[in-house]
RNA sequence: GGGUCGUUAGCUCAGUCGGUAGAGCAGUUCGCUUUUAACGAAUUGGUCGAUGGUUCGAAUCCAUCACGACCCA
């Protein structure tokens, strides 16, 4: 369904008020005097640079140094006292105070400062000094208004707390809430750490299609789109998996990709329709190798970005220094459900009523593997707080994973849980082309039967497997959920700069 | 999809039993040459999320809808 953009949408009416009208009047006066948006001011220091360089200096020593600085930033606080005034400027590094004095600045510039509003962006040059109370400041001898802020900032003490505005107008959140900014800075550090970790192990980063003719690599509902020139339906990818394994066929034997996946599903504190996934593949390795790698990577990542493997998340203490748990799905379900007979976990007729009793909705087509997985999700998943690998996923729910040599009903697969949430999914790859073709066929049958999350048949992927995929292990890690854990964020929206939202209420 | 809670000035929030819409900050005006959420004085600003209903009278009670938060599926 297409929704054409109308002129009314293109130029929406913006909210106005008395405060904005007053600031617009000031802007018009600035326009009348010349260029209201100059771009010639050059700064030579950030607020944090000055604090780092001079923060410890004695007042008299600083006076003797006579250092000067050119700083620029947003006016966040302002105190006018007749012929002398203070303002607080904020830049990317933090805040620094400026001192404006009629005698030093001259009447025109001093009046300009007095007429400035909170939120305006100023350029200030002057001597670096300390005030009577010892606060490092810049004594302005020149002052330039670089940008007139037309919209008032949130209240200076209480700040911006409305969670909806924080998500919809993230720029205001970032101006007002240093904690919010810190989360996204840490997110960048986490992603940088992961890239470096994998690069160091000899993995190569690649980019594979986001627009795919056949969406594969996961069971999820895809977004559809249309390529006009080819007159062809395309899908936004739900996973890069099948392309990355094609690359392993082509002897990129250690590859990874960190980028966006798209799934046409609901929104929640754990789900956003577009989210960031790390996927990596290593030839001549199995799922146990990847569990070891995952354990090392997450522990080292916490050490690198938090400085400690001990952390608090949503009020609970975690110690990533301890070995991560490793249980099979059947073990975990048996432990959580002592009333069940674990010897009958391969009996669909035995499991079905129990799934229903635990609040599940078992379909007649579900086999024992799918039913056991339902029990796991209903009774175990949310309880896995400490880092835990769950292994031996049923073949029935693992269409891309290699069967276990001793028990073909389960696969050499794990999922990794942290804080009660699934964070990673990895397995030894199915590299038997005929088995893979048969499992695609089963997925197509499920799709025909009405399961719109079932997979498509990807004939080119089968062709690639027919050339020979080396024995390989692969894994996907949900970056957003990992970031939530390491930044103690309750909602995925707190770690996405621009989370998906419904249109604003009109 | 279901449930609970929320939506009042630009921001943060009060608003009693249904009886003329409130505060702080921001804004405007005045004073003030080392302030720290500066201070003192005066002052402007409201479709109480939207639409219906009950009532002599609704921010307040009821219904529906929108958006958001949380919980459940």
Coordinates of C-alpha atoms (C1' of nucleotides) in Angstrom, one line a residue:
Chain A
X1 CA 0.0 0.0 0.0
X2 CA 1.5 3.4 -1.0
X3 CA 0.7 6.6 0.7
X4 CA 1.5 9.5 -1.6
X5 CA 3.2 12.5 0.0
X6 CA 0.8 15.4 -0.2
X7 CA 1.8 19.1 -0.1
X8 CA 0.2 19.3 3.3
X9 CA 2.6 16.6 4.5
X10 CA 5.6 18.2 2.8
X11 CA 5.1 21.5 4.6
X12 CA 3.4 20.8 7.9
X13 CA 2.2 23.6 10.1
X14 CA 4.6 23.9 13.0
X15 CA 3.5 24.9 16.4
X16 CA 4.2 28.5 17.3
X17 CA 3.9 30.4 20.5
X18 CA 4.7 33.8 22.1
X19 CA 8.3 32.8 23.0
X20 CA 9.1 31.7 19.5
X21 CA 7.5 34.9 18.1
X22 CA 9.8 37.0 20.3
X23 CA 12.9 35.1 19.2
X24 CA 11.8 35.4 15.5
X25 CA 11.6 39.2 16.0
X26 CA 15.2 39.2 17.3
X27 CA 16.2 37.1 14.3
X28 CA 14.6 39.6 11.9
X29 CA 16.6 42.4 13.6
X30 CA 19.8 40.4 13.1
X31 CA 19.0 39.8 9.4
X32 CA 18.4 43.5 9.0
X33 CA 21.9 44.2 10.4
X34 CA 23.7 41.7 8.1
X35 CA 24.4 38.0 7.9
X36 CA 22.4 36.3 10.7
X37 CA 24.1 33.0 10.1
X38 CA 27.9 33.7 9.9
X39 CA 30.3 30.8 9.3
X40 CA 33.6 32.4 9.9
X41 CA 34.1 31.9 13.6
X42 CA 36.8 29.4 14.4
X43 CA 37.3 27.9 17.8
X44 CA 40.6 26.7 19.1
X45 CA 39.4 24.8 22.2
X46 CA 36.6 22.7 23.6
X47 CA 35.3 23.2 27.1
X48 CA 36.8 19.9 28.3
X49 CA 40.2 20.9 26.8
X50 CA 40.2 24.1 28.9
X51 CA 39.2 22.2 32.1
X52 CA 41.9 19.6 31.4
X53 CA 44.6 22.1 30.7
X54 CA 43.8 24.8 33.3
X55 CA 41.3 23.2 35.8
X56 CA 44.0 22.6 38.4
X57 CA 45.9 25.9 37.9
X58 CA 46.1 28.5 40.7
X59 CA 44.2 31.7 40.0
X60 CA 47.4 33.8 40.1
X61 CA 49.4 31.3 38.0
X62 CA 46.6 31.4 35.4
X63 CA 46.7 35.2 35.5
X64 CA 50.5 35.1 34.8
X65 CA 50.1 32.6 32.0
X66 CA 47.7 35.0 30.2
X67 CA 46.3 32.1 28.0
X68 CA 43.6 32.9 25.5
X69 CA 40.9 30.7 24.0
X70 CA 38.2 30.9 21.3
X71 CA 35.2 28.8 22.2
X72 CA 31.8 28.2 20.7
X73 CA 28.8 26.6 22.1
X74 CA 25.1 26.8 23.1
X75 CA 24.1 29.2 25.8
X76 CA 22.6 27.0 28.6
X77 CA 22.6 29.4 31.5
X78 CA 22.7 33.1 31.8
X79 CA 23.2 35.5 34.8
X80 CA 23.0 39.2 34.1
X81 CA 24.0 41.7 36.8
X82 CA 23.9 45.2 35.4
X83 CA 27.2 45.8 33.8
X84 CA 28.7 42.3 34.3
X85 CA 27.3 39.0 33.3
X86 CA 28.0 35.3 33.3
X87 CA 26.9 32.6 30.8
X88 CA 27.4 28.9 30.5
X89 CA 28.3 27.5 27.0
X90 CA 27.9 23.9 26.1
X91 CA 29.8 22.1 23.3
X92 CA 30.4 18.5 22.4
X93 CA 32.8 18.0 25.3
X94 CA 30.9 19.7 28.1
X95 CA 30.4 23.2 29.6
X96 CA 32.5 26.3 30.3
X97 CA 31.6 29.6 31.8
X98 CA 32.1 32.9 30.1
X99 CA 32.3 36.3 31.8
X100 CA 31.0 39.3 30.0
X101 CA 31.8 42.8 31.2
X102 CA 30.6 46.1 29.7
X103 CA 34.1 47.7 30.1
X104 CA 35.8 44.8 28.3
X105 CA 33.3 44.1 25.6
X106 CA 32.1 47.5 24.7
X107 CA 28.4 48.6 24.7
X108 CA 27.3 46.9 21.4
X109 CA 28.7 43.4 22.2
X110 CA 27.6 43.7 25.8
X111 CA 24.0 44.6 24.8
X112 CA 24.2 41.7 22.3
X113 CA 25.0 39.3 25.1
X114 CA 22.2 40.7 27.3
X115 CA 19.7 40.1 24.5
X116 CA 20.8 36.5 23.9
X117 CA 18.4 33.7 24.8
X118 CA 19.1 30.3 26.3
X119 CA 19.7 28.0 23.4
X120 CA 21.5 30.5 21.2
X121 CA 24.9 29.5 19.8
X122 CA 27.7 31.9 20.6
X123 CA 31.4 32.3 19.7
X124 CA 33.5 33.9 22.4
X125 CA 37.2 34.8 22.5
X126 CA 39.1 36.0 25.5
X127 CA 41.4 35.3 28.4
X128 CA 41.2 32.1 30.4
X129 CA 40.9 32.9 34.1
X130 CA 39.4 31.9 37.4
X131 CA 36.6 33.8 39.1
X132 CA 36.5 34.8 42.8
X133 CA 34.9 31.4 43.5
X134 CA 37.6 29.6 41.5
X135 CA 35.5 28.6 38.5
X136 CA 37.5 28.3 35.3
X137 CA 36.0 30.8 32.8
X138 CA 36.7 32.8 29.6
X139 CA 36.7 36.5 30.0
X140 CA 35.1 37.6 26.8
X141 CA 36.7 40.4 24.8
X142 CA 34.8 39.5 21.7
X143 CA 31.5 37.9 21.3
X144 CA 29.6 36.8 18.2
X145 CA 26.0 35.4 17.9
X146 CA 26.5 32.5 15.5
X147 CA 23.0 31.0 15.5
X148 CA 19.8 32.4 17.0
X149 CA 17.8 29.6 18.7
X150 CA 14.2 30.1 17.8
X151 CA 12.8 27.5 20.1
X152 CA 13.0 27.7 23.9
X153 CA 15.0 24.9 25.6
X154 CA 13.3 22.9 28.4
X155 CA 13.3 24.2 31.9
X156 CA 16.9 24.6 33.0
X157 CA 16.7 22.7 36.3
X158 CA 14.1 20.0 35.7
X159 CA 15.2 19.5 32.1
X160 CA 13.4 17.3 29.6
X161 CA 11.7 14.3 31.2
X162 CA 8.8 13.6 28.8
X163 CA 9.9 10.2 27.4
X164 CA 7.9 10.7 24.2
X165 CA 9.6 14.0 23.4
X166 CA 13.0 12.5 24.2
X167 CA 12.4 9.8 21.6
X168 CA 10.7 12.0 19.0
X169 CA 13.0 15.0 19.3
X170 CA 16.2 13.2 20.2
X171 CA 18.2 16.4 19.4
X172 CA 16.6 18.1 22.4
X173 CA 17.3 15.0 24.6
X174 CA 20.9 15.1 23.6
X175 CA 21.2 18.9 24.3
X176 CA 19.6 18.5 27.8
X177 CA 20.5 15.0 29.0
X178 CA 24.3 14.2 29.3
X179 CA 23.3 10.6 30.4
X180 CA 21.4 10.0 27.1
X181 CA 24.4 11.3 25.1
X182 CA 26.7 9.0 27.2
X183 CA 24.6 5.9 26.2
X184 CA 25.1 6.6 22.5
X185 CA 28.8 7.3 23.0
X186 CA 29.1 3.9 24.7
X187 CA 27.2 2.3 21.9
X188 CA 29.8 3.6 19.5
X189 CA 32.6 2.2 21.7
X190 CA 30.9 -1.2 21.9
X191 CA 30.6 -1.5 18.1
X192 CA 34.2 -0.3 17.7
X193 CA 35.4 -2.9 20.2
X194 CA 33.6 -5.7 18.4
X195 CA 35.0 -4.7 15.1
X196 CA 38.5 -4.5 16.5
X197 CA 38.0 -7.9 18.4
X198 CA 37.0 -9.7 15.1
X199 CA 39.6 -7.9 13.0
X200 CA 42.3 -9.0 15.4
X201 CA 41.1 -12.6 15.0
X202 CA 41.5 -12.3 11.3
X203 CA 37.9 -11.8 10.3
X204 CA 37.1 -9.6 7.3
X205 CA 34.2 -7.1 7.4
X206 CA 31.9 -7.2 4.4
X207 CA 28.7 -5.7 3.2
X208 CA 26.0 -7.8 1.6
X209 CA 22.6 -6.8 0.1
X210 CA 19.9 -5.2 2.2
X211 CA 17.5 -5.3 -0.8
X212 CA 17.0 -9.0 -1.4
X213 CA 14.9 -10.8 -4.0
X214 CA 14.4 -13.6 -1.5
X215 CA 14.5 -12.8 2.2
X216 CA 16.3 -15.5 4.0
X217 CA 18.4 -16.4 7.0
X218 CA 15.7 -16.1 9.7
X219 CA 12.0 -16.8 10.3
X220 CA 10.4 -13.4 10.3
X221 CA 7.9 -11.3 8.3
X222 CA 9.8 -9.1 5.9
X223 CA 9.1 -5.6 4.6
X224 CA 8.4 -5.5 0.9
X225 CA 9.4 -2.9 -1.7
X226 CA 9.4 -2.5 -5.4
X227 CA 12.2 -1.8 -7.9
X228 CA 10.7 0.3 -10.6
X229 CA 13.4 -0.2 -13.3
X230 CA 13.4 -4.0 -12.9
X231 CA 9.6 -4.0 -12.2
X232 CA 10.3 -6.5 -9.4
X233 CA 9.4 -7.0 -5.8
X234 CA 12.3 -6.9 -3.4
X235 CA 12.5 -7.4 0.3
X236 CA 14.4 -5.6 3.0
X237 CA 16.6 -8.2 4.5
X238 CA 15.7 -10.0 7.7
X239 CA 19.2 -11.4 8.0
X240 CA 22.4 -11.4 6.0
X241 CA 23.1 -15.1 6.7
X242 CA 22.7 -16.7 3.3
X243 CA 24.9 -14.1 1.6
X244 CA 27.6 -14.4 4.2
X245 CA 27.7 -18.2 3.8
X246 CA 27.9 -17.8 0.0
X247 CA 31.0 -15.8 0.8
X248 CA 32.4 -18.7 2.8
X249 CA 31.9 -20.9 -0.2
X250 CA 34.0 -18.3 -2.1
X251 CA 36.8 -18.7 0.5
X252 CA 36.1 -15.7 2.6
X253 CA 36.6 -18.1 5.5
X254 CA 36.3 -15.6 8.3
X255 CA 33.7 -12.9 7.6
X256 CA 31.4 -10.6 9.5
X257 CA 28.9 -7.9 8.9
X258 CA 27.5 -5.4 11.3
X259 CA 24.4 -3.6 9.9
X260 CA 20.7 -3.2 10.0
X261 CA 18.1 -6.0 9.6
X262 CA 14.4 -5.2 9.1
X263 CA 11.5 -7.2 10.4
X264 CA 7.9 -6.3 9.8
X265 CA 6.7 -7.0 13.4
X266 CA 5.4 -5.2 16.4
X267 CA 7.2 -2.6 18.6
X268 CA 8.1 -3.3 22.2
X269 CA 10.8 -2.5 24.7
X270 CA 12.8 -5.3 23.0
X271 CA 11.8 -4.9 19.4
X272 CA 12.3 -2.2 16.8
X273 CA 11.4 -2.8 13.1
X274 CA 15.0 -2.0 12.2
X275 CA 17.7 -3.2 14.4
X276 CA 21.5 -3.9 14.3
X277 CA 22.9 -7.3 14.0
X278 CA 26.4 -8.7 14.0
X279 CA 26.7 -11.9 12.0
X280 CA 30.0 -13.7 11.6
X281 CA 31.1 -17.0 10.1
X282 CA 34.2 -19.1 10.5
X283 CA 35.1 -22.1 8.3
X284 CA 36.6 -25.2 10.0
X285 CA 35.0 -24.3 13.3
X286 CA 31.9 -25.5 15.2
X287 CA 29.3 -24.0 17.5
X288 CA 31.4 -24.8 20.6
X289 CA 34.2 -22.6 19.2
X290 CA 31.8 -19.8 18.8
X291 CA 30.4 -20.2 22.3
X292 CA 34.0 -19.7 23.6
X293 CA 34.5 -16.7 21.3
X294 CA 31.2 -15.1 22.4
X295 CA 32.1 -15.6 26.1
X296 CA 35.5 -13.9 25.6
X297 CA 34.1 -11.1 23.4
X298 CA 31.3 -10.1 25.8
X299 CA 33.5 -10.3 28.8
X300 CA 36.3 -8.3 27.2
X301 CA 33.8 -5.8 25.7
X302 CA 32.4 -5.1 29.2
X303 CA 36.0 -4.6 30.4
X304 CA 36.8 -2.3 27.5
X305 CA 33.7 0.0 27.7
X306 CA 32.8 -0.2 31.4
X307 CA 36.2 -0.9 32.8
X308 CA 34.8 -3.8 34.7
X309 CA 33.3 -7.3 34.2
X310 CA 31.0 -6.6 37.2
X311 CA 28.0 -4.5 36.4
X312 CA 24.5 -3.7 37.4
X313 CA 21.6 -4.0 35.0
X314 CA 18.0 -3.0 36.0
X315 CA 18.9 -3.4 39.7
X316 CA 20.5 -6.8 39.4
X317 CA 24.2 -7.6 39.8
X318 CA 26.2 -9.5 37.1
X319 CA 29.7 -10.9 37.1
X320 CA 30.8 -11.6 33.6
X321 CA 34.1 -12.9 35.0
X322 CA 32.4 -16.2 36.0
X323 CA 32.2 -18.9 33.4
X324 CA 28.9 -18.6 31.4
X325 CA 26.3 -21.4 32.0
X326 CA 25.9 -24.0 29.3
X327 CA 22.7 -26.2 29.4
X328 CA 20.8 -28.1 26.7
X329 CA 17.3 -27.0 26.1
X330 CA 15.9 -30.2 27.4
X331 CA 18.0 -29.8 30.7
X332 CA 16.7 -26.3 31.1
X333 CA 13.1 -27.2 30.5
X334 CA 13.4 -30.2 32.9
X335 CA 14.9 -28.0 35.6
X336 CA 12.2 -25.4 35.3
X337 CA 9.4 -27.9 35.1
X338 CA 10.1 -30.7 37.7
X339 CA 6.5 -31.9 37.2
X340 CA 7.3 -33.0 33.6
X341 CA 8.8 -36.4 32.6
X342 CA 12.0 -35.5 30.8
X343 CA 12.3 -39.0 29.2
X344 CA 9.2 -38.1 27.1
X345 CA 10.4 -34.8 25.7
X346 CA 10.5 -36.4 22.2
X347 CA 6.8 -37.3 22.5
X348 CA 4.6 -34.7 20.9
X349 CA 1.4 -36.2 22.3
X350 CA 2.9 -36.0 25.8
X351 CA 4.1 -32.4 25.4
X352 CA 1.1 -30.8 23.6
X353 CA -1.2 -30.6 26.7
X354 CA 1.6 -29.2 28.8
X355 CA 2.3 -26.5 26.3
X356 CA -1.3 -25.5 26.4
X357 CA -1.3 -25.6 30.2
X358 CA 1.7 -23.2 30.3
X359 CA -0.3 -20.7 28.2
X360 CA 1.1 -21.7 24.8
X361 CA -1.0 -22.2 21.7
X362 CA 0.2 -25.5 20.1
X363 CA -0.8 -26.0 16.5
X364 CA -1.6 -29.6 15.3
X365 CA 1.3 -29.4 12.9
X366 CA 3.8 -28.8 15.8
X367 CA 6.2 -31.8 16.4
X368 CA 7.9 -32.6 19.6
X369 CA 10.8 -30.2 18.9
X370 CA 8.6 -27.2 18.3
X371 CA 6.6 -28.0 21.4
X372 CA 9.7 -28.3 23.5
X373 CA 10.8 -25.0 22.2
X374 CA 7.4 -23.5 23.1
X375 CA 7.8 -24.8 26.7
X376 CA 11.3 -23.4 26.8
X377 CA 10.1 -20.0 25.7
X378 CA 7.2 -20.0 28.1
X379 CA 8.9 -21.3 31.2
X380 CA 12.7 -20.8 30.9
X381 CA 13.7 -17.9 28.6
X382 CA 12.9 -14.9 30.9
X383 CA 14.5 -16.6 33.9
X384 CA 18.0 -16.8 32.2
X385 CA 19.5 -13.7 33.9
X386 CA 23.1 -14.7 34.2
X387 CA 24.9 -15.3 30.9
X388 CA 23.8 -18.7 29.7
X389 CA 24.2 -20.7 26.5
X390 CA 21.3 -23.0 25.7
X391 CA 22.3 -25.8 23.3
X392 CA 20.7 -28.7 21.4
X393 CA 17.9 -26.8 19.7
X394 CA 15.5 -29.1 18.0
X395 CA 16.1 -29.6 14.3
X396 CA 12.4 -28.7 13.7
X397 CA 13.0 -25.1 14.7
X398 CA 16.5 -24.8 13.2
X399 CA 16.2 -25.0 9.4
X400 CA 19.7 -23.7 8.7
X401 CA 21.7 -25.6 11.4
X402 CA 23.7 -28.8 11.2
X403 CA 22.2 -31.9 12.7
X404 CA 23.9 -33.3 15.8
X405 CA 26.0 -36.5 14.9
X406 CA 24.6 -38.5 17.9
X407 CA 21.0 -37.2 17.8
X408 CA 19.6 -36.1 14.4
X409 CA 16.5 -34.6 16.2
X410 CA 18.6 -31.8 17.5
X411 CA 21.2 -29.4 16.0
X412 CA 24.6 -28.2 16.9
X413 CA 23.2 -24.9 17.8
X414 CA 23.0 -22.5 20.8
X415 CA 21.3 -19.4 21.8
X416 CA 22.8 -17.0 24.3
X417 CA 20.7 -15.3 27.0
X418 CA 21.6 -12.4 29.1
X419 CA 19.3 -10.5 31.5
X420 CA 16.4 -12.8 30.5
X421 CA 16.7 -11.8 26.8
X422 CA 18.0 -13.6 23.8
X423 CA 21.1 -11.9 22.7
X424 CA 22.8 -14.3 20.3
X425 CA 22.1 -17.3 18.1
X426 CA 24.8 -19.5 16.6
X427 CA 25.3 -22.9 15.1
X428 CA 27.4 -25.3 13.1
X429 CA 26.1 -24.6 9.6
X430 CA 24.1 -27.0 7.6
X431 CA 26.4 -27.7 4.6
X432 CA 24.6 -30.7 3.2
X433 CA 22.9 -29.2 0.0
X434 CA 20.3 -32.0 -0.2
X435 CA 19.4 -31.7 3.5
X436 CA 19.2 -27.9 3.1
X437 CA 16.9 -28.3 0.0
X438 CA 14.6 -30.6 1.9
X439 CA 14.4 -28.2 4.9
X440 CA 13.6 -25.3 2.6
X441 CA 10.9 -27.5 1.1
X442 CA 9.4 -28.1 4.5
X443 CA 9.5 -24.3 5.2
X444 CA 7.7 -23.7 1.9
X445 CA 5.0 -26.2 2.9
X446 CA 4.6 -24.4 6.2
X447 CA 4.3 -21.1 4.3
X448 CA 1.7 -22.6 2.0
X449 CA -0.2 -23.8 5.1
X450 CA -0.4 -20.2 6.3
X451 CA 2.8 -19.6 8.3
X452 CA 3.9 -16.2 6.9
X453 CA 7.1 -16.2 8.9
X454 CA 8.3 -19.4 7.2
X455 CA 11.2 -19.3 4.8
X456 CA 11.3 -19.1 1.1
X457 CA 13.1 -21.6 -1.1
X458 CA 16.4 -20.1 -2.2
X459 CA 17.6 -22.1 -5.2
X460 CA 20.8 -20.0 -5.7
X461 CA 21.8 -20.7 -2.1
X462 CA 21.3 -24.5 -2.7
X463 CA 23.5 -24.1 -5.8
X464 CA 26.2 -22.4 -3.7
X465 CA 26.1 -25.3 -1.2
X466 CA 26.4 -27.7 -4.1
X467 CA 29.8 -26.2 -4.8
X468 CA 30.7 -27.0 -1.3
X469 CA 30.5 -25.0 1.9
X470 CA 33.4 -25.9 4.2
X471 CA 32.4 -27.1 7.6
X472 CA 31.5 -23.7 9.2
X473 CA 30.1 -22.2 12.3
X474 CA 28.2 -18.9 12.3
X475 CA 26.5 -16.6 14.8
X476 CA 24.3 -13.5 15.0
X477 CA 24.5 -11.1 18.0
X478 CA 21.8 -8.5 18.6
X479 CA 23.8 -5.4 19.0
X480 CA 21.0 -3.3 20.4
X481 CA 20.3 -5.8 23.2
X482 CA 23.9 -6.1 24.0
X483 CA 24.1 -2.3 24.3
X484 CA 21.0 -2.3 26.5
X485 CA 22.7 -4.7 28.8
X486 CA 26.0 -2.9 29.0
X487 CA 24.4 0.6 29.4
X488 CA 21.7 -0.6 31.9
X489 CA 18.9 0.6 29.5
X490 CA 15.4 -0.7 30.1
X491 CA 14.1 -0.2 26.5
X492 CA 15.6 -0.7 23.1
X493 CA 14.4 2.9 22.4
X494 CA 17.0 4.1 24.9
X495 CA 19.8 2.7 22.7
X496 CA 18.4 3.8 19.3
X497 CA 19.0 7.4 18.4
X498 CA 15.7 7.6 16.4
X499 CA 13.4 4.7 17.5
X500 CA 10.4 3.9 15.4
X501 CA 7.3 5.8 16.6
X502 CA 3.7 6.1 15.5
X503 CA 2.9 9.4 13.8
X504 CA 2.6 12.2 16.3
X505 CA -0.9 12.7 17.7
X506 CA -2.5 15.5 15.7
Chain B
rG1 C1' -4.6 -7.7 20.2
rG2 C1' -5.9 -7.3 25.9
rG3 C1' -5.2 -4.7 30.7
rU4 C1' -3.4 -0.6 33.9
rC5 C1' -1.7 4.3 34.1
rG6 C1' -0.9 9.1 31.8
rU7 C1' -1.9 13.7 28.4
rU8 C1' -3.2 21.0 32.1
rA9 C1' 1.2 27.6 29.8
rG10 C1' 7.4 26.9 25.7
rC11 C1' 9.4 23.3 30.0
rU12 C1' 8.7 20.8 35.1
rC13 C1' 4.3 20.2 37.6
rA14 C1' -0.2 21.4 41.2
rG15 C1' -5.5 21.7 40.6
rU16 C1' -9.6 19.3 47.1
rC17 C1' -16.4 17.3 46.8
rG18 C1' -18.2 19.1 39.7
rG19 C1' -18.7 25.9 40.9
rU20 C1' -14.2 32.2 37.6
rA21 C1' -7.3 28.1 35.3
rG22 C1' -2.5 27.9 39.4
rA23 C1' 3.0 27.7 40.8
rG24 C1' 8.3 27.6 39.5
rC25 C1' 11.4 28.2 35.4
rA26 C1' 11.5 30.5 30.4
rG27 C1' 9.6 35.2 28.0
rU28 C1' 8.6 40.8 28.5
rU29 C1' 9.9 45.5 31.4
rC30 C1' 12.9 47.8 35.4
rG31 C1' 17.2 47.5 38.9
rC32 C1' 22.0 45.4 39.9
rU33 C1' 30.3 45.2 37.7
rU34 C1' 32.3 38.0 40.2
rU35 C1' 27.4 35.0 39.4
rU36 C1' 26.6 29.4 40.0
rA37 C1' 19.2 26.8 39.0
rA38 C1' 22.2 34.5 40.4
rC39 C1' 19.0 37.9 42.9
rG40 C1' 14.9 41.9 43.8
rA41 C1' 10.3 44.2 41.6
rA42 C1' 6.4 44.3 38.0
rU43 C1' 4.1 41.6 34.0
rU44 C1' 2.5 38.6 29.4
rG45 C1' 1.1 33.7 28.2
rG46 C1' -4.3 28.3 28.4
rU47 C1' -8.6 24.7 22.3
rC48 C1' -7.0 21.6 30.3
rG49 C1' -4.9 15.6 23.9
rA50 C1' -9.7 15.2 20.5
rU51 C1' -14.9 14.3 19.8
rG52 C1' -19.5 13.2 22.0
rG53 C1' -22.5 12.6 26.5
rU54 C1' -24.4 13.6 31.8
rU55 C1' -25.3 18.3 34.4
rC56 C1' -27.9 24.7 35.9
rG57 C1' -22.5 24.3 35.5
rA58 C1' -17.0 19.6 33.4
rA59 C1' -9.7 20.1 33.6
rU60 C1' -12.7 17.1 37.2
rC61 C1' -18.0 12.2 36.0
rC62 C1' -19.2 8.7 31.5
rA63 C1' -18.2 6.8 26.4
rU64 C1' -15.3 6.6 22.0
rC65 C1' -10.8 7.9 19.6
rA66 C1' -5.4 9.6 19.2
rC67 C1' -0.5 9.5 21.3
rG68 C1' 2.8 7.6 25.1
rA69 C1' 4.5 4.4 29.4
rC70 C1' 4.3 -0.2 31.8
rC71 C1' 2.4 -5.3 32.0
rC72 C1' 0.3 -9.5 29.4
rA73 C1' -0.3 -12.4 24.5

